[in-house]
Every structure is written in C-alpha cells, then in structure tokens.
CSV table of C-alpha atoms in Angstrom, one decimal:
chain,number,residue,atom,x,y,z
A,1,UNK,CA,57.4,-54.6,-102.9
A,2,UNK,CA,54.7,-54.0,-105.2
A,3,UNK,CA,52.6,-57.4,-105.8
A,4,UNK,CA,53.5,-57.9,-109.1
A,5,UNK,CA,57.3,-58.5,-108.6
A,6,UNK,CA,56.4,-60.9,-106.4
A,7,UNK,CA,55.6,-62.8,-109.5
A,8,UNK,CA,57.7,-61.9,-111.9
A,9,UNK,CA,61.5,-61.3,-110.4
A,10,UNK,CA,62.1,-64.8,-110.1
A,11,UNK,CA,61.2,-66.0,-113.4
A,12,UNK,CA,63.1,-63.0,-115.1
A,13,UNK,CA,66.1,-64.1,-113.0
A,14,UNK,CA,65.9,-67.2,-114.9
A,15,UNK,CA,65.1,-65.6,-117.8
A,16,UNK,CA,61.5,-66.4,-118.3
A,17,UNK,CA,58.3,-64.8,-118.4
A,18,UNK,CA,56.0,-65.6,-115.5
A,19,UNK,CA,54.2,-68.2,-117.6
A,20,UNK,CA,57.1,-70.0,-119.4
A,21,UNK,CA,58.2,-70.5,-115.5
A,22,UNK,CA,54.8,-72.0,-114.6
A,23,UNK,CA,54.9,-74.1,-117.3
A,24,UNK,CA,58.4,-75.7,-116.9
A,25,UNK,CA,57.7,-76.1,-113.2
A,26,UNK,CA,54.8,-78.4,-113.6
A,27,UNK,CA,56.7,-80.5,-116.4
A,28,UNK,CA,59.4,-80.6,-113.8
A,29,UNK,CA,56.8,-81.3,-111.0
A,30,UNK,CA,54.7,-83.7,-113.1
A,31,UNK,CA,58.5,-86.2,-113.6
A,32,UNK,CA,59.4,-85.5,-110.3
A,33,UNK,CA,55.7,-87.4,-108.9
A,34,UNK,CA,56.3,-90.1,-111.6
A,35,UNK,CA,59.9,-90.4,-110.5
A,36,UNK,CA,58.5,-90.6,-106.7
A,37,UNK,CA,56.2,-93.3,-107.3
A,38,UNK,CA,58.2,-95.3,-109.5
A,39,UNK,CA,60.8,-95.6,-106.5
A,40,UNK,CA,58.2,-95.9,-103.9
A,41,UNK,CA,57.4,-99.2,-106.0
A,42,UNK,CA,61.0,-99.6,-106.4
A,43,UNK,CA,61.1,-99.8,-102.6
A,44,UNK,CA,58.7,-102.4,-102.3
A,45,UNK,CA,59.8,-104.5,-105.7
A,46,UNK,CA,63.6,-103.9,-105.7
A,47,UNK,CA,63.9,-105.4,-109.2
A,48,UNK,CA,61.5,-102.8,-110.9
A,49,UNK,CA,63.0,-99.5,-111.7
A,50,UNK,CA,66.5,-100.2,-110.5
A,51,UNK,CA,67.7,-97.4,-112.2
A,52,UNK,CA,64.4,-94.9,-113.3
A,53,UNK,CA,64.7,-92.6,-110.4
A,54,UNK,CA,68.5,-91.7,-110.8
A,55,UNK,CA,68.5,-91.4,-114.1
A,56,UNK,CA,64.9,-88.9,-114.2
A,57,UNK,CA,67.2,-87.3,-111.4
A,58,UNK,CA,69.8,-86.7,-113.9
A,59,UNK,CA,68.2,-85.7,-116.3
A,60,UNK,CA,65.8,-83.2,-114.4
A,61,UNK,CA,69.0,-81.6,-113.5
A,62,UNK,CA,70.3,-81.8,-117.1
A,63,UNK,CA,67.4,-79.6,-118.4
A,64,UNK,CA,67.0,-77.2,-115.7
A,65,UNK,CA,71.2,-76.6,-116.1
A,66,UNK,CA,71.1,-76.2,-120.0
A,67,UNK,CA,67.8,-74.4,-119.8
A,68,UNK,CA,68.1,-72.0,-117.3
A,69,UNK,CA,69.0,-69.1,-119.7
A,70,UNK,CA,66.4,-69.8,-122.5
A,71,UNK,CA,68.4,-67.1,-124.6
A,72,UNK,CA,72.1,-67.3,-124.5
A,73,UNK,CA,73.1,-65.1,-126.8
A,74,UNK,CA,71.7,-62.3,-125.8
A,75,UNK,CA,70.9,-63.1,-121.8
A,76,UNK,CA,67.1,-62.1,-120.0
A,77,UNK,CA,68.5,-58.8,-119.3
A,78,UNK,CA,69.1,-58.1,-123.4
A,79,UNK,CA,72.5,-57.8,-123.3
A,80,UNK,CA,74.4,-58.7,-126.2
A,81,UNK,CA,77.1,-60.9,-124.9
A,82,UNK,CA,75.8,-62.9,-121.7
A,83,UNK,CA,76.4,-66.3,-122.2
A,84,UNK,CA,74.9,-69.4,-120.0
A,85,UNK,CA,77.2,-70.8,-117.7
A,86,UNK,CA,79.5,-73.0,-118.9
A,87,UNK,CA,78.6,-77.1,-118.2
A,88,UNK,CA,80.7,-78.9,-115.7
A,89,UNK,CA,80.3,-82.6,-114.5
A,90,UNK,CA,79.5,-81.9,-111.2
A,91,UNK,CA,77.7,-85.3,-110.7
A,92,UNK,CA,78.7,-88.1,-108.0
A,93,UNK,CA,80.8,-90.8,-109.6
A,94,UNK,CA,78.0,-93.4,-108.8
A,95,UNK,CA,75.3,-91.1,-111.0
A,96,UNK,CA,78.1,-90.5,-114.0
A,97,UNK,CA,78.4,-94.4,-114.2
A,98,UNK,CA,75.3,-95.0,-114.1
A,99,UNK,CA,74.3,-92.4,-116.6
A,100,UNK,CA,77.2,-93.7,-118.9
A,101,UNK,CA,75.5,-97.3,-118.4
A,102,UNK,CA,72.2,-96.1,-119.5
C-alpha cells in the first residue's frame, strides 16, 4: 500500500481532499474538547450546561451526516447521479425532545 493512500483513501471516501478532511476534523475535535469540558463542569455544577453537551452532540452529528458528501450532485467519485444518503431521525427519543426544546 503505497504511503500516499494511506492519506488520501479515507478522505476521498468521504469525499474530501486530504486537507478539507484535516480541517473538518479539528473543527469537529476543537467542539468536541469544549463540549468535554463544559460537561466536566457540568459534573461538578449540575445547574450549568444542563443541556450544552447533548445538544453540541447533536449537532456534531447533524454536520458530519449532512456533510459527509460535500458534492451531492455529482458524488466524490464524479458520477453524475450519486446522491447523499437520505436523512432519517435516528436519534433517541430523550435527544429529539430535547433538540425540539432547544
């Protein structure tokens, strides 16, 4: 496996280049270590961020769903046709009414 691919087959999967990849996974990692501390305080203060972490949960999972084929129309493979999957509400019922609260 040449060194390269290593690099480069999992952001094409996703339909990125290597450095649209790095890029979303540190603004993915950057929320995800605010959303860690914010319920480590959370743990300690139950009445701060009662509902921050959840909700950055959600919507972490919202972008990475509606993002993960940056070009629908045409897919990362060229294609005319490919289309992003379609969106389901596959959320736990505590999470959707939350998220409907917010």
């Amino acid at each position: 496996m040449p060194l390269r691919s290593l690099f480069e087959d999992h952001p094409a999967s996703v339909g990125e280049t290597y450095w649209q990849h790095m890029a979303s996974a540190w603004g993915f990692s950057w929320r995800m270590a605010v959303a860690s501390l914010a319920c480590l305080i959370h743990a300690l203060l139950p009445f701060l961020f009662e509902k921050y972490g959840s909700q950055m949960i959600t919507k972490l999972h919202d972008r990475m769903v509606l993002n993960r084929h940056r070009d629908s129309q045409t897919g990362h493979n060229g294609q005319a046709g490919t289309q992003a999957p379609a969106q389901t509400s596959a959320q736990p019922p505590a999470l959707q009414s939350e998220r409907s609260a917010a």
